[in-house]
Each structure stands twice: as structure tokens, then as C-alpha cells.
Coordinates of C-alpha atoms and ligand atoms in Angstrom, one line a residue:
X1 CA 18.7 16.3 8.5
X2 CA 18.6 18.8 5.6
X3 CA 14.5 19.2 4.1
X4 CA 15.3 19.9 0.6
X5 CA 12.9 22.1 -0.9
X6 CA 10.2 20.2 -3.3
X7 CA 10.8 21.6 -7.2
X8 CA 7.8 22.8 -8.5
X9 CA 8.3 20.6 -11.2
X10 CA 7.5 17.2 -9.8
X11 CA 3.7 18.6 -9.1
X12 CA 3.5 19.7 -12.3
X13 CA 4.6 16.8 -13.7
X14 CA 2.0 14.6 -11.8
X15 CA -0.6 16.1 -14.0
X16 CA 0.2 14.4 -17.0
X17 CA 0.2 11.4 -14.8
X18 CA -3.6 10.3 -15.2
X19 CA -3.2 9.0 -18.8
X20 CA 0.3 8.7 -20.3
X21 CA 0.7 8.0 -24.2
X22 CA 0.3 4.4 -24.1
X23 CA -3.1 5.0 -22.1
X24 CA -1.9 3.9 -18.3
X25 CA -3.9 5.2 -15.8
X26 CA -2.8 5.4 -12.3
X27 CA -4.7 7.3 -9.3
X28 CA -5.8 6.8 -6.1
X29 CA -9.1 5.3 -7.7
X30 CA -8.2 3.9 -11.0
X31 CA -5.2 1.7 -12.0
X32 CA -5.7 0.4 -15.9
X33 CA -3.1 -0.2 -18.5
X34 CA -4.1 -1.1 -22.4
X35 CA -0.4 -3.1 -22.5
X36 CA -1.2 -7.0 -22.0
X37 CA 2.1 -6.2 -20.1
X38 CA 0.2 -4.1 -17.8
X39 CA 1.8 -1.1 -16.1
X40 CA 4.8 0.1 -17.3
X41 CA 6.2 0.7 -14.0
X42 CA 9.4 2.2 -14.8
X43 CA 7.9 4.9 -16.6
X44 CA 5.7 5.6 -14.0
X45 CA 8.9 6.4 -12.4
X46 CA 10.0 8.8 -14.2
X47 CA 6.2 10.6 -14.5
X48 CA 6.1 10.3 -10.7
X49 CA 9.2 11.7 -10.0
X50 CA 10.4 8.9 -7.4
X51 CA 13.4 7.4 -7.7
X52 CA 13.7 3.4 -8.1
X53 CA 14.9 1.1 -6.0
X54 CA 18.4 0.0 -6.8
X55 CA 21.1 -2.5 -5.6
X56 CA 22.9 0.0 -3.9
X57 CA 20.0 0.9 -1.7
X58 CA 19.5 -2.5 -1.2
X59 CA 23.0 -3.2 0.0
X60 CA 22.9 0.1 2.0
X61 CA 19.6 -1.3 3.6
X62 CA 21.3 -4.4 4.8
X63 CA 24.1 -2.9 6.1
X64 CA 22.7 -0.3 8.0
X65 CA 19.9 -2.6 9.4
X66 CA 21.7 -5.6 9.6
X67 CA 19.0 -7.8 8.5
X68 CA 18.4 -9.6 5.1
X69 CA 15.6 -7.1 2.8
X70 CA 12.2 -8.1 2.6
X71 CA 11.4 -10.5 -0.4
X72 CA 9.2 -7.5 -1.8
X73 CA 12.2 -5.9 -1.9
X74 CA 14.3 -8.2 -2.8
X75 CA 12.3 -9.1 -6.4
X76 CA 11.4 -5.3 -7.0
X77 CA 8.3 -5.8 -5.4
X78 CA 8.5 -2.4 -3.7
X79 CA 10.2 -0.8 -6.3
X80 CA 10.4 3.1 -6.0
X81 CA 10.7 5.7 -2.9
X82 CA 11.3 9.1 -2.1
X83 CA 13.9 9.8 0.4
X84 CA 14.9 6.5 1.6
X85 CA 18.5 7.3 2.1
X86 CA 17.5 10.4 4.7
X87 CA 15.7 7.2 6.6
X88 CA 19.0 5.1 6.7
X89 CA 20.6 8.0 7.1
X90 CA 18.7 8.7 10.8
X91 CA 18.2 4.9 11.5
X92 CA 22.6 4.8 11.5
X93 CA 22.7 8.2 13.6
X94 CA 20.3 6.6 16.3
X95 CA 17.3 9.3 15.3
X96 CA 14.1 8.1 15.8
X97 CA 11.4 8.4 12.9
X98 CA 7.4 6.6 12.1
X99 CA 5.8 5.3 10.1
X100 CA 2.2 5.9 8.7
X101 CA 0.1 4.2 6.4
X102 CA -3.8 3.4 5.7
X103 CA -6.8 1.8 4.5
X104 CA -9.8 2.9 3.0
X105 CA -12.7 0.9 4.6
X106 CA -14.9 0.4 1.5
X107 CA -16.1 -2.8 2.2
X108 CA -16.1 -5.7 5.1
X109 CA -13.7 -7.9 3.2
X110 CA -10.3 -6.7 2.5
X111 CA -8.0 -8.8 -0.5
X112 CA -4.9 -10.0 -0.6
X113 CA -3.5 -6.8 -2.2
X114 CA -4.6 -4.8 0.9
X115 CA -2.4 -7.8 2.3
X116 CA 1.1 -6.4 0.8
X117 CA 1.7 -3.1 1.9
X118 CA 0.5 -3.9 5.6
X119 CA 2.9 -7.2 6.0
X120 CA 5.2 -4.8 4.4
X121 CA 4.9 -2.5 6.7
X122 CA 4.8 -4.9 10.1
X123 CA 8.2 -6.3 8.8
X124 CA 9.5 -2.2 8.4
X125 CA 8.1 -1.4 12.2
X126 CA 10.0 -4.5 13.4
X127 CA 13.3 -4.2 11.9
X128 CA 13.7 -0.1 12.7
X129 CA 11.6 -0.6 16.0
X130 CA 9.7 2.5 15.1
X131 CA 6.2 3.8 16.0
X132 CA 3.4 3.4 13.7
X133 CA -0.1 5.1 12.6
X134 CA -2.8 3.4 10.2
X135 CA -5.5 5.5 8.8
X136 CA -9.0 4.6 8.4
X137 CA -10.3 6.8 5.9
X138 CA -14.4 6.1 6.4
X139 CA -14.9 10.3 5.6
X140 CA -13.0 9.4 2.5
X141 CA -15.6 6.3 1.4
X142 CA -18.7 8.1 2.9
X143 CA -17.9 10.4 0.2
X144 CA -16.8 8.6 -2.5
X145 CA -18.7 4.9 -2.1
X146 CA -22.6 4.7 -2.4
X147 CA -22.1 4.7 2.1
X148 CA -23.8 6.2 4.7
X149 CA -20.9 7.6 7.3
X150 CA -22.7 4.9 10.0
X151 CA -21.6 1.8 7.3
X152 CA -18.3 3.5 6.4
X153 CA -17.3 4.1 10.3
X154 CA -18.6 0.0 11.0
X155 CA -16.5 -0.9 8.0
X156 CA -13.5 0.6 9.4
X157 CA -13.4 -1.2 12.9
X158 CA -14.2 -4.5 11.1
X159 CA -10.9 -3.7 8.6
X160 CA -9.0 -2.3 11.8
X161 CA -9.4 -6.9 13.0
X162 CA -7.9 -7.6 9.7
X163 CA -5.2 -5.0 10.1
X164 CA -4.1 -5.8 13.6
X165 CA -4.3 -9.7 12.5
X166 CA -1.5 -9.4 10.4
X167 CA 0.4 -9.2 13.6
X168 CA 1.0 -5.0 14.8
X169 CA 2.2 -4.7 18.4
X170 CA 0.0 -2.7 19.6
X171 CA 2.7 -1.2 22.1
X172 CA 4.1 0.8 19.1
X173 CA 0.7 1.1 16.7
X174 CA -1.7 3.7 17.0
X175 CA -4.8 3.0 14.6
X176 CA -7.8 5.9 14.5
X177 CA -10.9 6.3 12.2
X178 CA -11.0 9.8 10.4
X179 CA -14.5 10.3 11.5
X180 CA -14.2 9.5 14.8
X181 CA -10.4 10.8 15.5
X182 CA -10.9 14.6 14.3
X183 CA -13.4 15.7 17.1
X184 CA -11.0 14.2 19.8
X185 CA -7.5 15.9 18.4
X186 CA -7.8 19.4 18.1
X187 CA -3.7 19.8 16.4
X188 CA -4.9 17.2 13.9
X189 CA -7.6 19.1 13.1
X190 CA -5.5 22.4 12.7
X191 CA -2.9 20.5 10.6
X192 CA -5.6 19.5 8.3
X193 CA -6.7 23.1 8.2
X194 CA -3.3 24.5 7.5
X195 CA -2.5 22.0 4.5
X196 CA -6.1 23.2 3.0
X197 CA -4.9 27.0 3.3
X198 CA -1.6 26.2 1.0
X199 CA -3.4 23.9 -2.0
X200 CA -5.7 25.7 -4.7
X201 CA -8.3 24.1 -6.7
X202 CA -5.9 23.9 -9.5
X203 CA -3.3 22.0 -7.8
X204 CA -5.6 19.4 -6.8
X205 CA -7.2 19.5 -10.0
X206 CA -3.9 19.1 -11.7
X207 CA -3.2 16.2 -8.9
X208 CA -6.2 14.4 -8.5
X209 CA -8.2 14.9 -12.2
X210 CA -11.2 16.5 -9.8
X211 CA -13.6 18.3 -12.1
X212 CA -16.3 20.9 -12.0
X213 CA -19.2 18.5 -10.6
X214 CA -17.1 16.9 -7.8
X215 CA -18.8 17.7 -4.6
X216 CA -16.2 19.9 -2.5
X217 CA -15.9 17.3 0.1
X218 CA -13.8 15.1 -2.0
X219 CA -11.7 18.5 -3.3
X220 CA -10.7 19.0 0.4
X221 CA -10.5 15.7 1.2
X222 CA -6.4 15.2 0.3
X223 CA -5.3 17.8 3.5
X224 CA -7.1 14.8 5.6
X225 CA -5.0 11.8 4.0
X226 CA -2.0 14.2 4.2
X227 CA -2.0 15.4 7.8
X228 CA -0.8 12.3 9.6
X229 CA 2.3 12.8 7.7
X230 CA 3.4 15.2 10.4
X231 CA 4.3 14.3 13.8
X232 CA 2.4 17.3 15.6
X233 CA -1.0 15.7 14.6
X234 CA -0.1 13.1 17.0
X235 CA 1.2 15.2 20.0
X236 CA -0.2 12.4 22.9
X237 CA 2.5 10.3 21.1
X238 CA 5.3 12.6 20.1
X239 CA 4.7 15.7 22.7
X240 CA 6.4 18.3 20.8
X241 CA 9.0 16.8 19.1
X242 CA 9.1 17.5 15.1
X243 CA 9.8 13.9 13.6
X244 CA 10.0 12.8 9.9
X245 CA 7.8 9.9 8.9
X246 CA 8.2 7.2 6.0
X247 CA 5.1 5.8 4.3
X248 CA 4.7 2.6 2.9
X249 CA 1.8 2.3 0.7
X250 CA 1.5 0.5 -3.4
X251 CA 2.4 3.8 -5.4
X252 CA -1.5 4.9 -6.2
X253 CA -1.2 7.0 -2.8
X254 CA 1.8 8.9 -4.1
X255 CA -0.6 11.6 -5.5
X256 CA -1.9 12.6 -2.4
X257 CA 2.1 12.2 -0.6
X258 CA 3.2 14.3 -3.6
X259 CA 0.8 17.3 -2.6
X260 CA 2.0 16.7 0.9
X261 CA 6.2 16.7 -0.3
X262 CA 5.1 20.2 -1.6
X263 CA 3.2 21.7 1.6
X264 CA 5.7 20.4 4.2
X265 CA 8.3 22.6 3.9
X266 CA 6.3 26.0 4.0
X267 CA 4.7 25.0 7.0
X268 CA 8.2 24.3 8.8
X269 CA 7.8 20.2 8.7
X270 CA 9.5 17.6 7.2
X271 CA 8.5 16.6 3.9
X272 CA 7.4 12.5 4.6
X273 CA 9.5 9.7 2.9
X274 CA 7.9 6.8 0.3
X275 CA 8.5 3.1 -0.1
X276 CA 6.2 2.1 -3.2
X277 CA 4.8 -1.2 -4.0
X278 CA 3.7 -2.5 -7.3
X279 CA 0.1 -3.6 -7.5
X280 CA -1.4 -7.1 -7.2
X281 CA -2.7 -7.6 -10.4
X282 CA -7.1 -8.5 -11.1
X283 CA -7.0 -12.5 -11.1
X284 CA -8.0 -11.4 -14.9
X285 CA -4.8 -10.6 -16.1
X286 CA -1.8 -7.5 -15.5
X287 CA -3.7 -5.0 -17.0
X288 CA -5.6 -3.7 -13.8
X289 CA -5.6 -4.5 -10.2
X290 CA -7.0 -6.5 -7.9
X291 CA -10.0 -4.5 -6.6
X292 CA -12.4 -4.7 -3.7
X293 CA -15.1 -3.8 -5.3
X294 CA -15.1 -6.6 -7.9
X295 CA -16.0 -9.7 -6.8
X296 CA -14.3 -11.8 -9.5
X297 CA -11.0 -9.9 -9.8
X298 CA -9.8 -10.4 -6.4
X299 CA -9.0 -12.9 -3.9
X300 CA -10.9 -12.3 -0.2
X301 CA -9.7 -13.0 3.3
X302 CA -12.8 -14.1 3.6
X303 CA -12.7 -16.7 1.1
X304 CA -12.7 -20.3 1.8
X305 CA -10.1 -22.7 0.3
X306 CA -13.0 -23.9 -1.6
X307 CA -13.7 -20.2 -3.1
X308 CA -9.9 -19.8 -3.5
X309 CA -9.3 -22.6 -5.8
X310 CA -12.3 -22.3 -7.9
X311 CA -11.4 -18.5 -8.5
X312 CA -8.0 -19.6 -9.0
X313 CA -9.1 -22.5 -11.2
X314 CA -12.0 -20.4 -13.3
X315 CA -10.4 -16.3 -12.9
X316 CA -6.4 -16.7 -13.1
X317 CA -5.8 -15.4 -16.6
X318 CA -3.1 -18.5 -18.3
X319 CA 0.5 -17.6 -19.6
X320 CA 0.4 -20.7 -20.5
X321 CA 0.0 -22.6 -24.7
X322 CA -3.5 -23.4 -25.7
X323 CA -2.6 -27.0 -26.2
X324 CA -0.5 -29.6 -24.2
X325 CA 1.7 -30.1 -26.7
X326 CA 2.4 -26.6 -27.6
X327 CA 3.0 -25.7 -24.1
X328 CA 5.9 -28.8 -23.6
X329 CA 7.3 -27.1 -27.1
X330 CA 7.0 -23.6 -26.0
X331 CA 6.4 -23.3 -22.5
X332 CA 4.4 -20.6 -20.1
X333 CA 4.7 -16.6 -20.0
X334 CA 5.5 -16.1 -16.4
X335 CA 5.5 -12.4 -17.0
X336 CA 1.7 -12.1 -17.9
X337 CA 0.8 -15.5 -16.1
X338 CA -1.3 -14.5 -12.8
X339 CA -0.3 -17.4 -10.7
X340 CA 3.1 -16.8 -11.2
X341 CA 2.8 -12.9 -10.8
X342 CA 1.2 -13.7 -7.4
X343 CA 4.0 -16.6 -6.2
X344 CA 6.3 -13.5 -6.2
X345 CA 3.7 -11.7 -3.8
X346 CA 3.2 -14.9 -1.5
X347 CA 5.9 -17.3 -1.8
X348 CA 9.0 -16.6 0.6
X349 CA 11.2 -19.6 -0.7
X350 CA 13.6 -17.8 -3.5
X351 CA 14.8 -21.3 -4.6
X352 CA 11.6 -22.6 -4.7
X353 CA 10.3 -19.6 -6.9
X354 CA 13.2 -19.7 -9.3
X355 CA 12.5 -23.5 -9.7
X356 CA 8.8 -22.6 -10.6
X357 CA 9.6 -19.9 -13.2
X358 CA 12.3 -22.4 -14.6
X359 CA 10.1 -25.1 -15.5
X360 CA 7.3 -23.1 -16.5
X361 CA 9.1 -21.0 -18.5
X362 CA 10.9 -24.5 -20.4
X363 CA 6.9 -26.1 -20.7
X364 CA 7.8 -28.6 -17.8
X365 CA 5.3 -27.5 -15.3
X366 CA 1.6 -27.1 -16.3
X367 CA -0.7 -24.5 -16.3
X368 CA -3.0 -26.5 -13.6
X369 CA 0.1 -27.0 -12.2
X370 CA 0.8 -23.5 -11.4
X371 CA -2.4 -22.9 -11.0
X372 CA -2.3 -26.0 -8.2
X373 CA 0.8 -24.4 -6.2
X374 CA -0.8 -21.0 -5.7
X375 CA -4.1 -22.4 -4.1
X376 CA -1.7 -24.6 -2.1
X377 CA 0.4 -21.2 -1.2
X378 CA -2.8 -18.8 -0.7
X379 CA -5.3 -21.8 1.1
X380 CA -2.9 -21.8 4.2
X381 CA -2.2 -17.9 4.1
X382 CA -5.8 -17.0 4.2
X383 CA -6.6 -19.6 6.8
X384 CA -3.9 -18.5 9.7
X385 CA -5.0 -14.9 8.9
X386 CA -9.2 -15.9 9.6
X387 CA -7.8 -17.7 13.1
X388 CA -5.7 -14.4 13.9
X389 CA -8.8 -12.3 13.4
X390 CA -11.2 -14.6 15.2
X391 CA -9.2 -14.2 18.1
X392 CA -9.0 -10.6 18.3
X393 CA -11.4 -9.1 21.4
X394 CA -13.2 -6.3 21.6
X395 CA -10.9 -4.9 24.3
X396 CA -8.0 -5.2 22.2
X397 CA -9.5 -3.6 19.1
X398 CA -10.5 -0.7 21.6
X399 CA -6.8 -0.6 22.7
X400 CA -5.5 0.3 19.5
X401 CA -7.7 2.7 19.0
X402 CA -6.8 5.0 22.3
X403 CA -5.0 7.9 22.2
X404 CA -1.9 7.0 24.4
X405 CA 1.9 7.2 24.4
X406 CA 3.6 4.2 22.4
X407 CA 7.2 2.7 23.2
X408 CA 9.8 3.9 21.3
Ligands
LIG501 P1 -6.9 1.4 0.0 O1 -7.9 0.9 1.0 O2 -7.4 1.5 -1.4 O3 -5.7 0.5 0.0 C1 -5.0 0.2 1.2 C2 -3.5 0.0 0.9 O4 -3.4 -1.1 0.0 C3 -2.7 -0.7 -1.2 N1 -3.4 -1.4 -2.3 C4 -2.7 -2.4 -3.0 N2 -1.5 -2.9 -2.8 C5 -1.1 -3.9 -3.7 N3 -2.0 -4.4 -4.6 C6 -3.2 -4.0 -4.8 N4 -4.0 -4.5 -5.7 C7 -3.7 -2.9 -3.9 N5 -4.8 -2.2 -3.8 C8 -4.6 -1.3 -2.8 C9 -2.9 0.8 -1.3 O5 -1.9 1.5 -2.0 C10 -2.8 1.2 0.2 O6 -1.5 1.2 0.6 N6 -6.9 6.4 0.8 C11 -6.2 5.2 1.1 C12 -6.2 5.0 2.7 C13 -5.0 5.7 3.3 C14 -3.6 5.4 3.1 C15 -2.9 6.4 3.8 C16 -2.9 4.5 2.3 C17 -5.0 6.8 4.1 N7 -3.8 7.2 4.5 C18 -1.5 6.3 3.9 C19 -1.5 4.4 2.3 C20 -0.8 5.4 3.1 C21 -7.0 4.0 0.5 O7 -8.2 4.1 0.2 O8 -6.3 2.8 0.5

């Protein structure tokens, strides 16, 4: 497998990334756009660095695979990567390779955003029958939230049940808290250590935005995010062999994966693979995303069908005319309309979806009528999830979260 050598370009690149001309923002902690349009994905692209996803990945993904893509794939859902082709390339030669991704326990109550990556990600472990790690980054929320590190460790064992409810086999899932895993794995530790010896302050400022009166913890915080990327943090599960990882996560990680890409190759690993997702946009409209940490903007697996359709009902900014008859005349906006937007997210049936954007799009179907089939799509969702998570024991969270060998 060749490690190409990261240009120094792409980092400097990614600081112009925070605000572009048209005034997107896009960061680990802020996603706005001043376009009703939202982000303009495609130049985040190129501001990124990535590459998109095309057809011919696509087709090379089925063949090598031999399974259909995923439907986030399939409607440029997940829409850009680094590397992918080195991942087909060492799934068709028999190599093995894992797969890491994360959460950031900053409340009890995950959303349906959180939802994408992970199912994204369970559907990736199944069909290349790989070995996983999931982050909990409670240091990272203890120092960035209004937490103490008691809350933001509790939050991240009550995420971990949502996590493992979206179905993980915990045969070939490994799942640790940053606070609790770095005192019990020395070679994590060092990793971290060695990825905070090869960034300045400038770089992360230039990566991150971090400023003068940003406490330190949060300046060395990216080495933590970025150390799982390489197998040899992980040696009860890998020993000593040096493997290549691919990260699914919605592209406001990439900053951190980016300083990573750079570090990897002058400390003799491999530089980690992307798959990026596009966001689930605020129930207000494309021009941010949904977020945790308002209430409003964001539908909860917590909520009940009763709190799903009134948010749908009251929150889910319209594509649609202003009056009945205008709408027959002209019809909907699926591209700004929110219930359509998240029908792409949630609702496998192709034909089904095509017949939804059809007549919305003509002025056939309503906007209560949209609105109608997204609570009917979400209500059931949300429900099988809660029953997932009820059932998940103490003794199985616990087995997650021990250091052990996984199958692979
Ligand atoms: P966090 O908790 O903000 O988000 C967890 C995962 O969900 C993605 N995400 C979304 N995806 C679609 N639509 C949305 N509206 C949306 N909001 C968030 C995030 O991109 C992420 O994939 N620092 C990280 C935790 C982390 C991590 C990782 C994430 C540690 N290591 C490796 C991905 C990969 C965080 O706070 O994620």
C-alpha cells in the first residue's frame, strides 16, 4: 500500500476554510451558511481538499464489495472522501483494515443527525467485516461545554446505549471514554503525546481558528481526537500489526483528520482514510444544522411521536407556496423544503422518494402532506431505536467497553 506524502498545501488551505466568500462556516463547532441554499457543499470540496464521490467509485464500490451502496451513498448523501480507492484497493487483495469514528457526549439526548454517520457506519463494519472503534470524547465537552468531567463521563455511557442500539456487534466494536481509557492504555497515551510534539500553535490555529484566550486544554486537545487513527493505540486488539483505518464521520471532523493526514507519515503510520457525510439540516431551514444543543432545531431520540409531529408540524421550515392555490400552480421547493431534505436521510424506498419529489415538486402533494409522511417515516424510526436501548443491560454496556481482542 503506498502512503503518499500529505502536500503541505491542503493544511494550508484549510485555513481559509472557517469563512469562505459567501460567508459559510464549517468547523468542528460551527456549521452556518448565509445562502437559503445552505452549504455549498461542492465548494467545500475543493476548500477541503477531499475528493467527491463519483459514479465511478460507486460502481467500483459494488463491484469490489458485491453488495448494492448504501442509500447515503447512493443520493450523495456521503459525498466526499479521502482515499477510498486505497480501501477497495485492500478490501479486493484480502488486507484487513478498521474503522473509527466518535461522538462527543454533550448532552443525554443524541438527534437524528448523530443517527447518520453511526447507521452509516454499522452498514460499512458489516459489508467489509472489519473491526471498529467509537470515541467518546467527554475530555473534549468537559472542556468545551459548561460540564463538570463527572456529567461529561455519565453522558458518555448514556450515549454509548444509544450507540450500541443502532445495532454494533459487539464481537468486532470496541467503544472507550477518553477520560476513562487514557490511564488504562499506556501506547495510546504515547501516541497522543507524539502527535502533540509534531503540531505548533500555528498549525492548529490555522486549522481550528483557536485564538489567544483559548485555554491550552482545547489547543492540545486535536492529538486526542487524532490518535485512534493509528492502529498501535489499540495494541490488545491489533498486537503489533501497523493497519490503515477509514473514518466515517459528517465532514465537520475533517479538520481534525486533516492535521492527522499531515502527522501520519512522519511518525511511520498510515495516513487514515475519509468517507464524509453532508449534514442534517436545523428543522429551521438548510442554512445550519441540526444541533444538540438547541432544543427546537433538532429532532431527539428521546422524543415521543407526539413531540415529533408537533416539531415537525410547528419547526420544519416549508418549500412549499404561501397559498393553496399558488402551490397546485407552482408547486414545492424540495431543495430548501426540510421534510423532503430529511426523506432523503430516512426513507430507504428510492421509488417511493422519487414519487414524493415528483408530486411535490408539480404542486400535487401538500405541504401538510409532506409534512405528514416524515412524522409517519421518523415516528416508527425513533420508536424501534427507544425499544433497542431499553433493552441494553448494564453487562453488555460494560462489555463494549473492555479492552479485549475483537474477531476479525
Ligand atoms: P459529535 O458528537 O458532534 O457528532 C457525532 C457524529 O455525528 C456527526 N454529526 C452529524 N451528522 C449529520 N448531521 C448532523 N446534523 C450532524 N451533527 C453531527 C459528526 O460529524 C460526527 O460524525 N469530536 C467529535 C467526536 C469524535 C469523532 C471522532 C467523530 C471523536 N472522534 C471520529 C467522528 C470521527 C464530536 O464531538 O462529534
Amino acid at each position: 500500500m503506498s502512503v503518499e506524502v500529505e502536500n503541505v498545501e491542503n493544511l494550508k488551505i484549510s485555513e481559509k476554510v472557517d469563512k469562505d466568500d459567501d460567508g459559510d462556516v464549517v468547523d468542528p463547532w460551527n456549521v452556518t451558511s448565509k445562502s437559503d441554499k445552505g452549504i455549498d457543499y461542492e465548494k467545500l470540496i475543493k476548500r477541503f481538499g477531499s475528493s467527491p464521490i463519483d459514479t465511478e467509485l460507486l460502481t467500483r464500490f459494488e463491484k469490489v464489495t458485491g453488495k448494492p451502496v448504501h442509500h447515503l451513498l447512493r443520493r450523495g448523501l456521503v459525498f466526499s472522501h479521502r482515499d477510498m480507492h486505497t480501501i477497495l484497493n485492500m478490501h479486493e487483495t484480502g488486507k484487513k483494515f478498521f474503522l473509527y469514528t466518535g461522538r462527543g457526549p454533550s448532552s443525554g439526548a443524541m438527534h437524528v443527525g448523530h443517527l447518520i454517520p453511526f447507521q452509516f457506519t454499522k452498514w460499512l463494519q458489516e459489508v467489509f467485516d472489519v473491526p471498529l472503534v467509537i470515541q467518546l470524547t467527554d475530555d473534549e465537552k468537559f472542556l468545551w461545554k459548561d460540564l463538570s468531567l463527572e456529567e461529561a463521563n455519565r453522558l458518555a455511557y448514556e450515549n454509548a446505549k444509544d450507540i450500541i442500539a443502532i445495532g454494533f456487534d459487539v464481537n468486532k466494536t470496541f467503544i472507550f471514554s477518553d477520560l476513562d481509557f487514557i490511564g488504562q492504555c499506556p501506547e495510546f497515551h504515547r501516541n497522543i503525546l507524539k502527535i502533540q510534539k509534531l503540531v505548533t500553535f500555528n498549525q492548529v490555529k490555522g486549522i481550528f481558528g483557536f485564538g489567544d484566550s483559548d485555554v491550552i486544554g482545547k489547543i492540545a486537545f486535536p492529538a486526542i481526537q487524532a490518535a485512534p487513527s493509528f492502529s498501535s493505540s489499540f495494541p490488545f486488539i491489533f498486537g503489533n500489526a501497523k493497519i490503515p483505518c477509514l473514518i466515517p464521520c459528517a465532514i465537520d471532523q475533517d479538520p481534525y483528520f486533516r492535521m492527522t493526514r499531515d502527522v501520519a507519515p512522519r511518525l511511520g503510520f498510515f495516513k487514515p482514510c475519509l468517507l464524509h457525510a453532508l449534514f442534517v439540516p436545523a428543522l429551521q431551514g438548510p442554512q445550519t444544522k441540526m444541533s444538540a444543543s438547541e432544543s427546537n432545531s433538532a429532532i431527539f431520540l428521546t422524543d415521543t411521536p407526539k413531540q415529533i409531529k408537533n416539531k415537525v408540524n410547528k419547526h420544519a421550515f416549508s418549500g412549499g407556496q404561501p397559498t393553496l392555490e399558488e402551490h397546485r400552480e407552482l408547486g414545492g421547493n424540495c431543495n430548501v423544503d426540510i421534510s423532503y431534505q430529511y426523506l432523503r436521510f430516512f426513507l430507504e424506498d428510492d421509488e417511493r422518494l422519487e414519487q414524493i419529489r415528483s408530486d411535490y415538486t408539480s404542486g400535487k402533494l401538500l405541504t401538510g402532506e409532506i409534512k405528514k409522511i416524515l412524522i409517519e417515516t421518523l415516528q416508527p424510526i425513533i420508536h424501534e431505536h427507544q425499544e433497542r436501548r431499553a433493552k441494553i443491560t448494564e453487562d453488555k454496556l460494560k462489555e463494549f467497553f473492555t479492552k479485549r481482542k475483537l474477531n476479525f
